[in-house]
Amino acid sequence: MDCETFDLLKTTVTRFVEERLIPNEDRVEAEDAVPAEIIQEMRDLGLFGLSIPEAHGGLSLTMAEEAEIVFELGRTAFAFRSVIGTTVGIGSQGIVIDGTDAQKNEWLPKLAAGEAIASFALTEPGAGSDAAAVQTSAVRDGDVYRINGTKRFITNAPRASMLTVMARSEPGVAGAAGISAFIVPADTPGISFGKPDKKMGQRGTITCDVIFDDAVVPAANIIGGVPGRGFKTAMKVLDRGRIHMSALAAGMAQRLVEESVRYAAEREQFGQAIGAFQLVQGMLADSRVDAFASKVMVADVARRFDAGEKLSADVAAAKYFTTEAVGRVADRAVQIHGGAGYMADYKVERFYRDVRLLRIYEGTSQIQQVIIARSLLREAGLKV
Ligand code: COS
């Protein structure tokens, strides 16, 4: 996208966040849902198609551009971003990265237009951090596969039209090499959805179990057409997704710094604004440093990703740093707000709960540490 068009998009999204999303944060919290008219406005703005190639109806943003847009969306309740998040990110990218032309032509235009929502179904009751332990089975039966199993905590599943499902398709092949990624239309007979999960935060986002009871999909629905490559597809999707999440964390860190500074400048104790006290200044400064470092790290990793560098370990470093950083920033924001910070009327309490998930989903902080350390040690010749 040329610079001028991108700047226009970014300004439009910034205005949308400030004029439409931030004023609706309390409504989302109260109703535990994103209003339908806002979802429609997101469609009209083209937000569902951010990462989908222009040839398939999307905006074809680079990772660096996507990160800038997600940064803006990170400055408000995460539920808004979540509506488009799985379509822009992990739900569609398997097809974008590894899909056949027929798969791209069938699904990407609908996803880009927001007519269809995509979900990513990897996690299971027994397979979280150990993603290669997936037990959901896909048994070949002529030209089709029969899928059986349960997927857990699947974001946007009840409103999805299509799920990218990782299932074990290769009999006798243990671990990562036995997994294929399938495109599964959500209305396939045999698929049912569990009750929406009750979560610590991020109200307005929807997650639930997805149960496959002999759900039949054509063999042609294996992403890329070759069985046994699903784990690698999932890992590539997660590399991209983790940059997206880092940008989200950086955006919320920025918002929390703004909330903290505003409160510190307004609130008076001992006859002056609390911001005049150096202990409060210390917290503000530490939060600014965390937010600034996060933004710079995301920009660096996204730019190098676009340049085609193989950088899973640096992506993991960005995900690890930015999501831990926003946790610290949220904690300080509550502290700066004092008693008010614990009360629901001041939004920092809500954001404190919302950001907690960032250190867990799309790979826990501990998994990111493993990815970083393994990469360093492998470069040094150690087999880990
Ligand atoms: N890109 C491409 N290929 C990758 C890759 C990546 N980022 N990461 C791993 N692979 C490949 C490996 O190269 C290996 O291929 P070969 O067997 O051909 O060498 C294969 O995938 C298996 O990799 P590995 O042996 O590293 O797999 P592990 O089982 O040890 O798992 C971790 C690696 C722990 C990093 C992985 O399971 C993981 O990311 N877990 C977290 C899952 C997660 O984020 N869940 C969140 C749910 S989605 S919201």
Short mmCIF file of C-alpha atoms and ligand atoms in Angstrom, two decimals:
data_model
loop_
_atom_site.label_atom_id
_atom_site.label_comp_id
_atom_site.label_asym_id
_atom_site.label_seq_id
_atom_site.Cartn_x
_atom_site.Cartn_y
_atom_site.Cartn_z
CA MET A 1 0.00 0.00 0.00
CA ASP A 2 1.42 3.44 -0.85
CA CYS A 3 2.31 5.66 2.10
CA GLU A 4 -0.48 8.14 1.55
CA THR A 5 -3.20 5.47 1.43
CA PHE A 6 -1.76 3.76 4.49
CA ASP A 7 -1.60 7.05 6.44
CA LEU A 8 -5.23 7.65 5.55
CA LEU A 9 -6.18 4.16 6.77
CA LYS A 10 -4.26 4.65 9.99
CA THR A 11 -5.82 8.05 10.67
CA THR A 12 -9.25 6.58 10.00
CA VAL A 13 -8.64 3.71 12.41
CA THR A 14 -7.27 6.07 15.09
CA ARG A 15 -10.40 8.21 14.75
CA PHE A 16 -12.63 5.12 14.80
CA VAL A 17 -10.94 3.97 18.04
CA GLU A 18 -11.35 7.37 19.67
CA GLU A 19 -14.81 8.28 18.44
CA ARG A 20 -16.56 4.90 18.27
CA LEU A 21 -14.71 2.23 20.23
CA ILE A 22 -13.51 3.99 23.41
CA PRO A 23 -16.98 5.52 24.01
CA ASN A 24 -18.50 2.02 23.72
CA GLU A 25 -16.09 0.29 26.14
CA ASP A 26 -18.55 0.39 29.06
CA ARG A 27 -21.35 -0.97 26.92
CA VAL A 28 -19.19 -3.93 25.83
CA GLU A 29 -18.30 -4.60 29.45
CA ALA A 30 -21.95 -4.42 30.57
CA GLU A 31 -23.38 -6.47 27.69
CA ASP A 32 -20.45 -8.87 27.31
CA ALA A 33 -20.78 -8.40 23.55
CA VAL A 34 -19.58 -6.09 20.81
CA PRO A 35 -22.62 -4.22 19.37
CA ALA A 36 -23.66 -5.43 15.91
CA GLU A 37 -23.48 -1.91 14.45
CA ILE A 38 -19.82 -1.65 15.45
CA ILE A 39 -19.05 -4.99 13.80
CA GLN A 40 -20.70 -3.64 10.65
CA GLU A 41 -18.59 -0.45 10.83
CA MET A 42 -15.50 -2.66 11.10
CA ARG A 43 -16.59 -4.47 7.94
CA ASP A 44 -17.16 -1.17 6.14
CA LEU A 45 -13.67 0.00 7.11
CA GLY A 46 -12.16 -3.17 5.63
CA LEU A 47 -10.69 -4.26 8.97
CA PHE A 48 -11.43 -7.94 8.39
CA GLY A 49 -9.21 -7.90 5.31
CA LEU A 50 -6.11 -6.21 6.73
CA SER A 51 -3.77 -9.15 6.18
CA ILE A 52 -5.45 -10.78 3.18
CA PRO A 53 -3.85 -10.19 -0.24
CA GLU A 54 -5.40 -7.52 -2.43
CA ALA A 55 -5.92 -10.11 -5.18
CA HIS A 56 -8.37 -11.83 -2.82
CA GLY A 57 -10.19 -8.68 -1.74
CA GLY A 58 -8.06 -7.68 1.27
CA LEU A 59 -5.82 -4.70 2.00
CA SER A 60 -2.57 -6.67 1.68
CA LEU A 61 -0.92 -4.91 4.60
CA THR A 62 2.65 -5.80 5.40
CA MET A 63 3.33 -7.10 8.91
CA ALA A 64 4.76 -3.69 9.83
CA GLU A 65 1.60 -1.96 8.62
CA GLU A 66 -0.67 -4.50 10.32
CA ALA A 67 1.25 -3.97 13.56
CA GLU A 68 0.63 -0.21 13.37
CA ILE A 69 -3.10 -0.74 12.91
CA VAL A 70 -3.27 -3.34 15.70
CA PHE A 71 -1.35 -0.92 17.96
CA GLU A 72 -4.21 1.56 17.49
CA LEU A 73 -6.82 -1.14 18.18
CA GLY A 74 -4.83 -2.10 21.28
CA ARG A 75 -5.63 1.30 22.77
CA THR A 76 -9.17 0.19 23.57
CA ALA A 77 -11.02 -2.84 25.00
CA PHE A 78 -9.59 -5.99 23.45
CA ALA A 79 -13.05 -7.30 22.58
CA PHE A 80 -13.19 -5.01 19.54
CA ARG A 81 -9.93 -6.32 18.11
CA SER A 82 -10.99 -9.85 18.92
CA VAL A 83 -13.91 -9.65 16.49
CA ILE A 84 -11.49 -9.26 13.57
CA GLY A 85 -8.47 -10.81 15.28
CA THR A 86 -8.90 -14.45 14.34
CA THR A 87 -9.83 -13.57 10.75
CA VAL A 88 -6.92 -11.16 10.30
CA GLY A 89 -4.58 -13.42 12.22
CA ILE A 90 -4.44 -17.07 13.11
CA GLY A 91 -7.74 -18.19 11.53
CA SER A 92 -7.00 -17.13 7.95
CA GLN A 93 -3.22 -17.05 7.75
CA GLY A 94 -2.85 -20.81 7.34
CA ILE A 95 -4.65 -20.44 4.00
CA VAL A 96 -2.75 -17.26 3.08
CA ILE A 97 0.65 -18.80 3.87
CA ASP A 98 0.24 -22.44 2.84
CA GLY A 99 -3.15 -22.76 1.08
CA THR A 100 -3.71 -23.91 -2.50
CA ASP A 101 -5.05 -21.43 -5.09
CA ALA A 102 -8.47 -23.13 -4.93
CA GLN A 103 -8.56 -22.75 -1.13
CA LYS A 104 -7.52 -19.10 -1.36
CA ASN A 105 -10.11 -18.36 -4.04
CA GLU A 106 -12.88 -20.05 -2.10
CA TRP A 107 -12.28 -18.55 1.35
CA LEU A 108 -10.17 -15.39 1.31
CA PRO A 109 -12.62 -13.03 -0.47
CA LYS A 110 -15.40 -13.92 2.02
CA LEU A 111 -13.03 -13.52 4.96
CA ALA A 112 -11.64 -10.21 3.69
CA ALA A 113 -15.16 -8.81 3.31
CA GLY A 114 -16.08 -9.90 6.84
CA GLU A 115 -18.89 -12.05 5.40
CA ALA A 116 -17.18 -15.08 6.95
CA ILE A 117 -15.27 -15.18 10.24
CA ALA A 118 -12.35 -17.58 10.71
CA SER A 119 -11.28 -19.40 13.89
CA PHE A 120 -8.11 -21.31 14.71
CA ALA A 121 -8.61 -24.65 16.44
CA LEU A 122 -5.35 -26.01 17.82
CA THR A 123 -5.69 -26.19 21.62
CA GLU A 124 -7.33 -29.24 23.20
CA PRO A 125 -8.05 -30.36 26.76
CA GLY A 126 -4.76 -32.32 26.66
CA ALA A 127 -2.75 -30.16 24.23
CA GLY A 128 -1.97 -26.57 25.25
CA SER A 129 1.71 -25.62 25.38
CA ASP A 130 2.50 -29.05 23.95
CA ALA A 131 0.82 -28.30 20.66
CA ALA A 132 2.19 -31.42 18.97
CA ALA A 133 0.19 -33.57 21.43
CA VAL A 134 -3.06 -32.90 19.54
CA GLN A 135 -5.37 -35.92 19.81
CA THR A 136 -8.26 -34.86 17.57
CA SER A 137 -8.27 -37.48 14.83
CA ALA A 138 -8.91 -37.17 11.11
CA VAL A 139 -9.36 -40.61 9.61
CA ARG A 140 -9.22 -40.98 5.85
CA ASP A 141 -12.29 -42.62 4.30
CA GLY A 142 -12.02 -42.52 0.51
CA ASP A 143 -12.14 -38.87 -0.63
CA VAL A 144 -13.01 -37.54 2.81
CA TYR A 145 -11.68 -37.36 6.35
CA ARG A 146 -13.79 -38.06 9.44
CA ILE A 147 -12.86 -35.72 12.28
CA ASN A 148 -13.42 -36.61 15.94
CA GLY A 149 -12.27 -34.82 19.08
CA THR A 150 -12.61 -31.69 21.20
CA LYS A 151 -10.94 -28.31 20.78
CA ARG A 152 -10.79 -25.95 23.76
CA PHE A 153 -10.93 -22.14 24.34
CA ILE A 154 -11.53 -21.47 20.64
CA THR A 155 -11.92 -17.73 20.05
CA ASN A 156 -14.85 -16.65 17.88
CA ALA A 157 -15.96 -20.25 17.28
CA PRO A 158 -19.71 -19.59 17.69
CA ARG A 159 -19.63 -16.79 15.12
CA ALA A 160 -17.19 -18.46 12.74
CA SER A 161 -18.06 -19.68 9.26
CA MET A 162 -14.85 -21.62 8.99
CA LEU A 163 -12.30 -23.17 11.33
CA THR A 164 -8.67 -24.05 10.68
CA VAL A 165 -8.47 -27.35 12.55
CA MET A 166 -5.27 -29.17 13.45
CA ALA A 167 -5.93 -32.92 13.62
CA ARG A 168 -3.91 -36.11 13.68
CA SER A 169 -4.29 -37.62 10.19
CA GLU A 170 -1.28 -39.92 9.80
CA PRO A 171 -1.78 -43.32 11.46
CA GLY A 172 1.29 -44.45 13.36
CA VAL A 173 3.08 -41.09 13.06
CA ALA A 174 3.57 -39.58 16.52
CA GLY A 175 4.19 -35.91 17.28
CA ALA A 176 4.26 -32.95 14.94
CA ALA A 177 4.64 -34.87 11.68
CA GLY A 178 1.31 -36.69 12.14
CA ILE A 179 -0.78 -33.50 12.13
CA SER A 180 -2.63 -31.90 9.20
CA ALA A 181 -4.43 -28.55 9.07
CA PHE A 182 -7.99 -28.76 7.71
CA ILE A 183 -10.36 -26.07 6.51
CA VAL A 184 -13.63 -27.02 8.17
CA PRO A 185 -16.84 -25.10 7.39
CA ALA A 186 -18.52 -24.38 10.73
CA ASP A 187 -21.87 -25.72 9.56
CA THR A 188 -20.45 -29.20 8.84
CA PRO A 189 -22.80 -31.79 10.40
CA GLY A 190 -21.21 -33.32 13.51
CA ILE A 191 -19.79 -30.03 14.83
CA SER A 192 -21.24 -28.60 18.01
CA PHE A 193 -20.20 -25.77 20.31
CA GLY A 194 -19.86 -25.76 24.09
CA LYS A 195 -21.20 -23.03 26.39
CA PRO A 196 -19.27 -19.73 26.16
CA ASP A 197 -16.36 -19.79 28.65
CA LYS A 198 -16.58 -17.50 31.70
CA LYS A 199 -13.31 -15.61 31.80
CA MET A 200 -11.28 -13.39 34.15
CA GLY A 201 -11.50 -10.49 31.71
CA GLN A 202 -11.80 -9.56 28.06
CA ARG A 203 -15.58 -9.38 28.32
CA GLY A 204 -17.17 -9.22 24.89
CA THR A 205 -14.79 -11.81 23.46
CA ILE A 206 -16.23 -15.26 22.81
CA THR A 207 -14.42 -18.54 23.41
CA CYS A 208 -15.82 -22.05 23.78
CA ASP A 209 -15.18 -25.73 23.14
CA VAL A 210 -15.74 -27.09 19.65
CA ILE A 211 -16.75 -30.74 19.53
CA PHE A 212 -16.26 -32.85 16.40
CA ASP A 213 -18.40 -35.98 16.27
CA ASP A 214 -17.68 -37.66 12.94
CA ALA A 215 -17.53 -34.36 11.06
CA VAL A 216 -16.81 -35.17 7.42
CA VAL A 217 -14.63 -32.89 5.27
CA PRO A 218 -13.27 -33.46 1.76
CA ALA A 219 -9.61 -34.51 1.58
CA ALA A 220 -9.17 -31.44 -0.63
CA ASN A 221 -9.65 -29.32 2.51
CA ILE A 222 -6.19 -30.12 3.86
CA ILE A 223 -4.38 -26.78 3.77
CA GLY A 224 -1.85 -26.93 0.95
CA GLY A 225 -3.18 -30.34 -0.11
CA VAL A 226 -0.36 -32.29 1.56
CA PRO A 227 -1.06 -34.23 4.79
CA GLY A 228 1.35 -34.11 7.73
CA ARG A 229 2.28 -30.45 7.39
CA GLY A 230 -0.32 -28.98 9.72
CA PHE A 231 1.95 -28.45 12.72
CA LYS A 232 4.38 -26.41 10.64
CA THR A 233 1.52 -24.40 9.20
CA ALA A 234 0.32 -23.75 12.76
CA MET A 235 3.79 -22.64 13.88
CA LYS A 236 4.16 -20.28 10.91
CA VAL A 237 0.72 -18.85 11.64
CA LEU A 238 1.69 -18.38 15.29
CA ASP A 239 4.93 -16.58 14.37
CA ARG A 240 2.84 -13.98 12.59
CA GLY A 241 0.15 -14.05 15.30
CA ARG A 242 2.71 -13.37 18.01
CA ILE A 243 3.82 -10.15 16.29
CA HIS A 244 0.16 -9.17 16.09
CA MET A 245 -0.22 -9.87 19.84
CA SER A 246 2.92 -7.88 20.63
CA ALA A 247 1.47 -4.89 18.78
CA LEU A 248 -1.74 -5.28 20.77
CA ALA A 249 0.23 -5.30 24.02
CA ALA A 250 2.21 -2.22 22.96
CA GLY A 251 -1.02 -0.37 22.13
CA MET A 252 -2.57 -1.10 25.51
CA ALA A 253 0.67 -0.12 27.28
CA GLN A 254 0.39 3.26 25.55
CA ARG A 255 -3.25 3.66 26.65
CA LEU A 256 -2.41 2.75 30.24
CA VAL A 257 0.43 5.28 30.32
CA GLU A 258 -2.03 7.94 29.11
CA GLU A 259 -4.59 6.95 31.78
CA SER A 260 -1.88 6.96 34.46
CA VAL A 261 -0.49 10.38 33.47
CA ARG A 262 -3.97 11.92 33.30
CA TYR A 263 -4.82 10.67 36.79
CA ALA A 264 -1.45 11.65 38.26
CA ALA A 265 -1.87 15.18 36.89
CA GLU A 266 -5.44 15.58 38.19
CA ARG A 267 -5.58 13.79 41.51
CA GLU A 268 -4.44 15.88 44.47
CA GLN A 269 -3.13 14.65 47.83
CA PHE A 270 -1.05 16.43 50.46
CA GLY A 271 -2.01 19.70 48.74
CA GLN A 272 -0.67 18.94 45.27
CA ALA A 273 -1.11 16.70 42.24
CA ILE A 274 0.19 13.21 43.02
CA GLY A 275 2.31 13.47 39.86
CA ALA A 276 4.48 15.99 41.71
CA PHE A 277 5.69 13.18 43.99
CA GLN A 278 8.81 11.44 42.82
CA LEU A 279 7.64 7.95 43.79
CA VAL A 280 4.70 8.38 41.40
CA GLN A 281 7.04 9.86 38.80
CA GLY A 282 9.17 6.73 39.09
CA MET A 283 6.18 4.54 38.23
CA LEU A 284 5.18 6.78 35.31
CA ALA A 285 8.73 6.72 33.95
CA ASP A 286 9.02 2.93 34.24
CA SER A 287 5.71 2.51 32.43
CA ARG A 288 6.74 4.88 29.66
CA VAL A 289 9.99 2.94 29.22
CA ASP A 290 8.07 -0.36 29.01
CA ALA A 291 5.60 1.10 26.49
CA PHE A 292 8.32 2.74 24.40
CA ALA A 293 10.53 -0.36 24.33
CA SER A 294 7.51 -2.47 23.34
CA LYS A 295 6.62 -0.22 20.43
CA VAL A 296 10.18 -0.15 19.12
CA MET A 297 10.59 -3.92 19.48
CA VAL A 298 7.37 -4.61 17.57
CA ALA A 299 8.37 -2.25 14.75
CA ASP A 300 11.79 -3.91 14.46
CA VAL A 301 10.56 -7.48 14.43
CA ALA A 302 7.70 -6.70 12.02
CA ARG A 303 10.03 -4.94 9.57
CA ARG A 304 12.46 -7.86 9.59
CA PHE A 305 9.60 -10.34 9.22
CA ASP A 306 8.54 -8.45 6.07
CA ALA A 307 12.11 -8.64 4.79
CA GLY A 308 11.84 -12.44 4.95
CA GLU A 309 14.22 -12.99 7.86
CA LYS A 310 13.77 -16.27 9.75
CA LEU A 311 13.24 -14.87 13.20
CA SER A 312 10.94 -17.07 15.30
CA ALA A 313 13.19 -16.53 18.32
CA ASP A 314 13.02 -12.73 18.03
CA VAL A 315 9.27 -12.92 17.51
CA ALA A 316 9.13 -14.94 20.73
CA ALA A 317 11.31 -12.29 22.41
CA ALA A 318 8.92 -9.54 21.33
CA LYS A 319 5.86 -11.52 22.47
CA TYR A 320 7.56 -12.29 25.79
CA PHE A 321 8.76 -8.76 26.47
CA THR A 322 5.73 -6.78 25.34
CA THR A 323 3.13 -8.94 27.09
CA GLU A 324 5.08 -9.02 30.35
CA ALA A 325 5.69 -5.28 30.01
CA VAL A 326 2.02 -4.43 29.62
CA GLY A 327 1.33 -6.53 32.72
CA ARG A 328 3.74 -4.33 34.68
CA VAL A 329 2.28 -1.16 33.17
CA ALA A 330 -1.27 -2.25 34.07
CA ASP A 331 -0.18 -3.07 37.61
CA ARG A 332 1.42 0.37 38.02
CA ALA A 333 -1.66 2.02 36.51
CA VAL A 334 -3.81 0.44 39.23
CA GLN A 335 -1.25 1.50 41.86
CA ILE A 336 -1.14 5.11 40.64
CA HIS A 337 -4.95 5.24 40.74
CA GLY A 338 -4.88 3.96 44.34
CA GLY A 339 -8.29 2.92 45.70
CA ALA A 340 -9.91 4.22 42.51
CA GLY A 341 -7.75 1.82 40.53
CA TYR A 342 -9.50 -1.10 42.18
CA MET A 343 -12.95 0.23 41.24
CA ALA A 344 -14.70 -0.71 38.04
CA ASP A 345 -15.55 2.92 37.15
CA TYR A 346 -11.90 3.65 36.46
CA LYS A 347 -11.07 1.41 33.56
CA VAL A 348 -7.57 0.44 34.65
CA GLU A 349 -8.98 -2.37 36.83
CA ARG A 350 -10.61 -3.87 33.73
CA PHE A 351 -7.51 -3.50 31.56
CA TYR A 352 -5.42 -5.07 34.34
CA ARG A 353 -7.56 -8.20 34.02
CA ASP A 354 -7.72 -8.00 30.22
CA VAL A 355 -3.95 -7.91 29.68
CA ARG A 356 -3.36 -10.94 31.88
CA LEU A 357 -4.32 -13.23 29.02
CA LEU A 358 -1.62 -11.81 26.74
CA ARG A 359 1.05 -13.66 28.70
CA ILE A 360 -0.78 -16.93 28.11
CA TYR A 361 -2.44 -17.19 24.70
CA GLU A 362 -0.58 -17.75 21.45
CA GLY A 363 2.17 -19.29 23.59
CA THR A 364 2.84 -18.63 27.28
CA SER A 365 5.79 -16.52 28.39
CA GLN A 366 7.50 -19.77 29.38
CA ILE A 367 7.07 -21.22 25.86
CA GLN A 368 8.55 -18.00 24.42
CA GLN A 369 11.52 -18.39 26.78
CA VAL A 370 11.98 -21.98 25.54
CA ILE A 371 11.89 -20.86 21.90
CA ILE A 372 14.46 -18.10 22.57
CA ALA A 373 16.82 -20.29 24.60
CA ARG A 374 16.60 -23.27 22.25
CA SER A 375 17.48 -21.07 19.29
CA LEU A 376 20.54 -19.67 21.09
CA LEU A 377 21.72 -23.11 22.19
CA ARG A 378 21.12 -24.69 18.78
CA GLU A 379 23.25 -21.97 17.20
CA ALA A 380 25.95 -23.02 19.67
CA GLY A 381 25.63 -26.60 18.45
CA LEU A 382 23.75 -28.05 21.43
CA LYS A 383 20.95 -30.52 20.60
CA VAL A 384 17.92 -29.24 22.58
N1 COS B 1 8.05 -22.16 11.76
C1 COS B 1 8.15 -23.24 10.93
N2 COS B 1 8.38 -24.50 11.38
C2 COS B 1 8.51 -24.67 12.71
C3 COS B 1 8.41 -23.58 13.61
C4 COS B 1 8.17 -22.29 13.10
N3 COS B 1 8.06 -21.23 13.90
N4 COS B 1 8.57 -24.06 14.87
C5 COS B 1 8.78 -25.38 14.75
N5 COS B 1 8.74 -25.74 13.45
C6 COS B 1 8.96 -27.09 12.89
C7 COS B 1 10.31 -27.62 13.35
O1 COS B 1 11.33 -27.18 12.48
C8 COS B 1 10.09 -29.12 13.31
O2 COS B 1 10.22 -29.57 11.97
P1 COS B 1 11.23 -30.80 11.60
O3 COS B 1 10.72 -31.96 12.40
O4 COS B 1 11.07 -30.95 10.14
O5 COS B 1 12.59 -30.35 12.04
C9 COS B 1 8.63 -29.28 13.69
O6 COS B 1 7.99 -28.00 13.42
C10 COS B 1 8.47 -29.61 15.17
O7 COS B 1 9.10 -28.58 15.90
P2 COS B 1 9.63 -28.76 17.41
O8 COS B 1 10.39 -30.04 17.50
O9 COS B 1 10.30 -27.52 17.82
O10 COS B 1 8.25 -28.99 18.19
P3 COS B 1 7.95 -29.11 19.73
O11 COS B 1 6.95 -30.17 19.91
O12 COS B 1 9.22 -29.20 20.52
O13 COS B 1 7.17 -27.76 20.08
C11 COS B 1 6.86 -25.47 20.74
C12 COS B 1 7.67 -26.52 19.95
C13 COS B 1 6.87 -25.73 22.22
C14 COS B 1 7.55 -24.17 20.42
C15 COS B 1 5.40 -25.45 20.20
O14 COS B 1 4.71 -26.61 20.59
C16 COS B 1 4.62 -24.24 20.65
O15 COS B 1 4.74 -23.16 20.06
N6 COS B 1 3.77 -24.40 21.69
C17 COS B 1 2.86 -23.35 22.09
C18 COS B 1 1.58 -23.52 21.35
C19 COS B 1 0.75 -22.27 21.40
O16 COS B 1 1.21 -21.18 21.14
N7 COS B 1 -0.50 -22.47 21.72
C20 COS B 1 -1.43 -21.41 21.76
C21 COS B 1 -2.65 -21.88 21.12
S1 COS B 1 -3.14 -20.99 19.76
S2 COS B 1 -4.04 -19.43 20.55
#
